[in-house]
XYZ file of C-alpha atoms in Angstrom:
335
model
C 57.592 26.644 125.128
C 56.307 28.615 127.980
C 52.671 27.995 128.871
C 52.643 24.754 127.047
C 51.473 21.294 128.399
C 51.369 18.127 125.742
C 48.856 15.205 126.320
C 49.679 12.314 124.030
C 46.577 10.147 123.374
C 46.215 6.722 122.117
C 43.964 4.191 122.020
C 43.707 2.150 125.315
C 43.787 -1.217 126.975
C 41.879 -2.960 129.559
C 43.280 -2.443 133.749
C 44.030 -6.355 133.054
C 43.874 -8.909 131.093
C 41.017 -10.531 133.307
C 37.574 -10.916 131.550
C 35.787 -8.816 133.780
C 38.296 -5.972 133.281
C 38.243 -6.656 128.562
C 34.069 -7.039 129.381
C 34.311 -3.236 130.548
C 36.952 -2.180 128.062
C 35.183 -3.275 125.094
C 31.745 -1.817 126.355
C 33.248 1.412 126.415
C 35.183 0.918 123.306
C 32.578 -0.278 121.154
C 29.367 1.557 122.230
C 31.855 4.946 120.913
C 29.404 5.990 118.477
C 32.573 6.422 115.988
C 33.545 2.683 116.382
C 29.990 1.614 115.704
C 28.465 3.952 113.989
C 24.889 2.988 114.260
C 22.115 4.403 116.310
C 22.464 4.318 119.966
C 19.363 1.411 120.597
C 21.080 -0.944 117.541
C 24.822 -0.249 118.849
C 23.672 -1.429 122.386
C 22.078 -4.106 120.799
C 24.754 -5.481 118.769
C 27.138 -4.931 121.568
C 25.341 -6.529 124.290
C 23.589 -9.065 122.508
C 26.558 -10.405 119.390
C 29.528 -9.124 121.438
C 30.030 -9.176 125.104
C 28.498 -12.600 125.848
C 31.586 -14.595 124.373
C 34.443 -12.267 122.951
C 35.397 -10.802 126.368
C 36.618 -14.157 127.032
C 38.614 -14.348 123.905
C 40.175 -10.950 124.194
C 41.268 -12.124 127.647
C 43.132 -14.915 126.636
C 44.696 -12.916 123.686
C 45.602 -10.256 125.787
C 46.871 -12.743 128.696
C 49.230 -13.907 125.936
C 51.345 -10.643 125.345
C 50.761 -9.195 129.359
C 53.785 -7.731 130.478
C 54.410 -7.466 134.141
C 54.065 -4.074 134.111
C 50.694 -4.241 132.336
C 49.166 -3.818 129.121
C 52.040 -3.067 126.150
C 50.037 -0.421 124.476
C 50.420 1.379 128.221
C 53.549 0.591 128.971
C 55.338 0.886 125.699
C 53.308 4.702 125.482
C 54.401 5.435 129.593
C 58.528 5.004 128.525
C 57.468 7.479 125.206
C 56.301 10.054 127.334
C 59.622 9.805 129.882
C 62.111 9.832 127.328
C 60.131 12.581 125.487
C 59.942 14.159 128.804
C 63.499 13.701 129.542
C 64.251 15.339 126.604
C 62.266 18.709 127.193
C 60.791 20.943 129.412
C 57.186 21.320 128.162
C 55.126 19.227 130.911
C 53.955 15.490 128.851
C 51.352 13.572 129.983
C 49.533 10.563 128.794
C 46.133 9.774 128.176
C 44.132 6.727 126.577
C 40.507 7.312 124.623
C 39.242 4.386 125.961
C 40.124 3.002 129.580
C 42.238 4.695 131.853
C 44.469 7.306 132.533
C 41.143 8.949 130.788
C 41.088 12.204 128.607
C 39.132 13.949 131.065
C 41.431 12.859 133.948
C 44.090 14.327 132.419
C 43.175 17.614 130.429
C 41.252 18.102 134.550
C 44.697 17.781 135.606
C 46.193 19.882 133.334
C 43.715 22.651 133.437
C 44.095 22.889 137.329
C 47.918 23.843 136.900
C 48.224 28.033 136.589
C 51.547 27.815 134.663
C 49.479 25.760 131.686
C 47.828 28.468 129.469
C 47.854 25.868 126.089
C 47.375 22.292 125.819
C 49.078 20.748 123.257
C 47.147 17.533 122.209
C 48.779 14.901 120.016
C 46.796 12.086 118.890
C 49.443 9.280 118.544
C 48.070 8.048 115.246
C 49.300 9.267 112.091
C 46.310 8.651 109.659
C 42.908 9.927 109.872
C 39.936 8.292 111.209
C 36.361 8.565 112.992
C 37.405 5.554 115.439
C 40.730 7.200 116.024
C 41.456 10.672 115.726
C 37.720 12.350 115.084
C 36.664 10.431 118.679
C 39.982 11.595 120.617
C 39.263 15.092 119.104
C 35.807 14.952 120.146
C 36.445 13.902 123.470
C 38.647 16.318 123.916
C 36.349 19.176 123.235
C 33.833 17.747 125.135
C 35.820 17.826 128.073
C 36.859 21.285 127.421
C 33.425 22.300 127.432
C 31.942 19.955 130.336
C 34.676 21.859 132.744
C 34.569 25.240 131.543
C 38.577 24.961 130.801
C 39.950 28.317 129.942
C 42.915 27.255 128.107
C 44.155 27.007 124.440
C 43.422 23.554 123.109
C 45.878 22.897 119.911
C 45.306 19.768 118.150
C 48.731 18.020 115.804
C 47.296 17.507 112.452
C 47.585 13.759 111.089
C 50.972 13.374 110.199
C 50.866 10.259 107.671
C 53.355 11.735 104.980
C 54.871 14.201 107.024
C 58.824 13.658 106.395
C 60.110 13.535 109.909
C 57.657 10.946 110.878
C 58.589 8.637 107.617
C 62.378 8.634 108.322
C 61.659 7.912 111.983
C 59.490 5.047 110.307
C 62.584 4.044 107.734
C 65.074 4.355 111.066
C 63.407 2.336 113.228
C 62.489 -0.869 110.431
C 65.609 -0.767 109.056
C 67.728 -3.371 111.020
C 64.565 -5.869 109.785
C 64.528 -4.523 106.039
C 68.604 -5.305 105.785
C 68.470 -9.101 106.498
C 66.667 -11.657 103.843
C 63.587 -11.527 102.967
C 61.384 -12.376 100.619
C 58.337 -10.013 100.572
C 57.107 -6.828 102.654
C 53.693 -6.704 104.310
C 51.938 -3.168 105.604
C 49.194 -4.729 107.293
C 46.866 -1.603 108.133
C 44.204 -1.862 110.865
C 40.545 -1.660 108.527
C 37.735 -0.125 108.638
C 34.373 -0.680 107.485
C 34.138 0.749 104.023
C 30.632 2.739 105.320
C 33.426 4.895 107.148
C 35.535 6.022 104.327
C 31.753 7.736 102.935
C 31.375 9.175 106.173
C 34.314 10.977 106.111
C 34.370 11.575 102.508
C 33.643 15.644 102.465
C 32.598 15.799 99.182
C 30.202 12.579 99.147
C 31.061 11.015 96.158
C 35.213 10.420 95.554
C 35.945 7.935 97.960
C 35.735 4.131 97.150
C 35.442 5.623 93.339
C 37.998 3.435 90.473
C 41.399 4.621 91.928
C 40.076 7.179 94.144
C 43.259 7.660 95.942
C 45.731 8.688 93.340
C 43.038 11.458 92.033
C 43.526 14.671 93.945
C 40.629 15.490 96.444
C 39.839 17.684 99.227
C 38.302 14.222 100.501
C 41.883 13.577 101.139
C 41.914 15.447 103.958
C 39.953 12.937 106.317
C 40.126 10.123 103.955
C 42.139 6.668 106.155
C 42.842 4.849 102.651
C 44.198 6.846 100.473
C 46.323 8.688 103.562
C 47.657 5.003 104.038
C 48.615 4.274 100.524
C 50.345 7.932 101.327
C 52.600 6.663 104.418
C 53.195 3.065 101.772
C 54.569 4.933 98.730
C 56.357 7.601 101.021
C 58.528 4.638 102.540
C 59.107 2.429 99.954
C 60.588 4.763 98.058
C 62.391 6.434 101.013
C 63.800 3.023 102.133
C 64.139 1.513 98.068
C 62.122 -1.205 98.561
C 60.634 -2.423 94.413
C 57.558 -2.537 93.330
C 57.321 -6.148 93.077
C 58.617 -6.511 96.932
C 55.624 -5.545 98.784
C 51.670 -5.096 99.545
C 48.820 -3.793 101.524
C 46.615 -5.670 103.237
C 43.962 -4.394 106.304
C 43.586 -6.403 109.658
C 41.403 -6.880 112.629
C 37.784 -6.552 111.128
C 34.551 -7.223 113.028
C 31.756 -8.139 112.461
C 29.624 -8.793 108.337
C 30.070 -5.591 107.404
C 32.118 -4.705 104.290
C 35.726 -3.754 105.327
C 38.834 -2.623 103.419
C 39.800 -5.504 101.136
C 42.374 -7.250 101.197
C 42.444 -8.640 104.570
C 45.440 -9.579 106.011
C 45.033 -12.881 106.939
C 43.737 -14.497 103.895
C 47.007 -11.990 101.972
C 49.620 -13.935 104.410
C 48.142 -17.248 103.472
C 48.307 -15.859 99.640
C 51.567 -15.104 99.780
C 53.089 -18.490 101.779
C 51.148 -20.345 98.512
C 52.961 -18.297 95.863
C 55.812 -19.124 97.455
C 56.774 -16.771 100.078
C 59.116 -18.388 102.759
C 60.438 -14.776 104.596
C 57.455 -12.740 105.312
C 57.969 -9.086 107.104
C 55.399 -7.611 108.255
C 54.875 -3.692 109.288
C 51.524 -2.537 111.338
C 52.374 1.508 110.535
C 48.239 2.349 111.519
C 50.030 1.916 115.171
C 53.103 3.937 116.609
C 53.363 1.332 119.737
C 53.050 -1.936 119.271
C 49.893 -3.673 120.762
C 47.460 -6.642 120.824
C 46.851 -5.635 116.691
C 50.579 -6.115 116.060
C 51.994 -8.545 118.842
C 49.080 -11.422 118.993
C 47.198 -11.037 115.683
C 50.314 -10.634 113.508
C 53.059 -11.919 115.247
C 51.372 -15.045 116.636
C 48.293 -15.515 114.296
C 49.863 -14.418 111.721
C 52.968 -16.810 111.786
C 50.689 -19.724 112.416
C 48.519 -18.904 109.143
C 51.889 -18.232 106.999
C 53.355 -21.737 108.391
C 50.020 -23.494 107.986
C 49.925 -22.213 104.199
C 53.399 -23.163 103.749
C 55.466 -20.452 104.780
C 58.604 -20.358 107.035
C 59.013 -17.207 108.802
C 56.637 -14.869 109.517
C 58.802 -11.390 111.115
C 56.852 -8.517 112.665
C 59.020 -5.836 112.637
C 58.512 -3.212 115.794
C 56.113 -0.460 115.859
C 57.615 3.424 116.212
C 57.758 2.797 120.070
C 60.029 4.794 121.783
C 62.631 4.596 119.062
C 65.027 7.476 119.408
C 64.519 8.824 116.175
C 60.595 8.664 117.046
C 61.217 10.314 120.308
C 63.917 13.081 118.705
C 60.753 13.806 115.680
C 57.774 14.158 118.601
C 60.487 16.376 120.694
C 61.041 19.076 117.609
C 56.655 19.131 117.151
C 56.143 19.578 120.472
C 58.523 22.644 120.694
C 57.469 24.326 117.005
């Protein structure tokens, strides 16, 4: 489309898996008043105080446990989506990460200084809705926009959590996993603190209400859960998987706050004692897979299903740059 740039956007990873390098990554990750959504002096607080004296160092050795030698797999399995996307169109594609580098503002700088570019086409690379995801990348966004003065046309991809393209390119890309034995199905969703599904709840009193997410609601429209019990029934039912063959369970909480129940840990440990030997497990929160999917599930995870009494613990791949993933972000990019 003439005039058109795209900037994909996800999350971010540290320059390297050194603790100096996670110290600054989570800094700027967690003092995002959307992460944390507490007042500046108690978020700086709880960060600098509770959080950056030890868990740097245990990010680093997580992260030092998946390192590719190109770098960080959130970056480099988001780098080969942009090329092939780019190979297959062209409407300029850059990358950008919320939260480390290449930054937003680097790129929609970048972007803004080429003539040809009259819209920017931004594409947040998650497909649910939610303050520490989308609403911050959106945000930023903006922000940059204004802090410049850029004259250009900023379009923003809606969430696309049920959106039919994106759950056959979800089907597509499982499906070599979901045709060998198993025994049970896992979507392990990343959580959120429950205080965030209010937050976002636009009319102040549906969410977190007795079953909330099958009653129709403008809250809906920003609402994480009940877009992620969306994306569950969409593919079970596109890929036939029964009732009795899977569950939902939310990963990667912090801190004592209330999160989305139930977690995924102590659900994998559930299931290996009722008997589970051939656990799959699916992260769809994430279109690449990252520290979330390939240390917490696939390494964590296994040892917690084989410590409970399971066997085999498969994650099966995020999105990535699955062709059918790359063929679905090719036709929105060019609507």
């Amino acid at each position: 489309m003439q005039g058109r740039a795209v900037l994909l956007v996800n999350l971010g990873s540290p320059d390297s898996p050194e603790v100096s390098d996670v110290r600054r990554y989570l800094n700027e990750f967690l003092m995002d008043k959307y992460v944390i959504d507490l007042p500046w002096p108690l978020r700086r607080l709880i960060v600098s105080a509770f959080v950056l004296p030890s868990r740097p160092k245990q990010s680093a050795e997580a992260y030092q446990s998946v390192w590719l030698p190109e770098g960080s797999p959130l970056k480099v399995i988001s780098e080969k989506v942009r090329e092939k996307l780019q190979a297959q169109t062209d409407i300029p594609v850059r990358l950008a990460m919320r939260y480390g580098s290449p930054s937003i503002e680097q790129e929609l700088v970048a972007l803004a200084r080429q003539e040809d570019v009259q819209e920017i086409f931004l594409l947040p690379m998650y497909p649910h809705y939610a303050m520490s995801t989308v609403k911050t990348c959106i945000e930023e966004a903006q922000r940059v926009v204004q802090t410049h003065g850029i004259h250009k046309t900023l379009t923003i991809h809606p969430v696309f959590y049920n959106h039919p393209d994106y759950i056959h390119a979800l089907v597509e890309s499982a499906r070599p996993w979901l045709e060998e034995d198993y025994d049970h199905l896992l979507f392990s969703y990343h959580g959120v603190p429950e205080r965030h599904i209010r937050k976002d709840d636009t009319t102040g009193s549906h969410c977190l209400t007795p079953d909330c997410c099958q009653k129709p609601s403008e809250a809906h429209a920003t609402c994480y859960r009940h877009q992620l019990y969306q994306t569950t029934a969409e593919f079970v039912r596109a890929a036939g998987i029964p009732d009795n063959r899977y569950s939902v369970a939310f990963q990667s909480r912090l801190g004592k706050a209330k999160w989305l129940e139930p977690y995924t840990d102590k659900t994998i440990e559930q299931l290996a004692r009722q008997g589970v030997k051939r656990l799959l497990v699916m992260c769809p929160a994430f279109t690449a897979d990252c520290l979330e999917t390939l240390e917490e599930i696939a390494m964590q995870g296994q040892e917690i299903f084989e410590a409970a009494g399971g066997e085999t613990l498969t994650l099966i791949p995020c999105l990535n740059d699955h062709p059918v993933w790359i063929s679905t972000l090719k036709q929105w990019i060019e609507a």
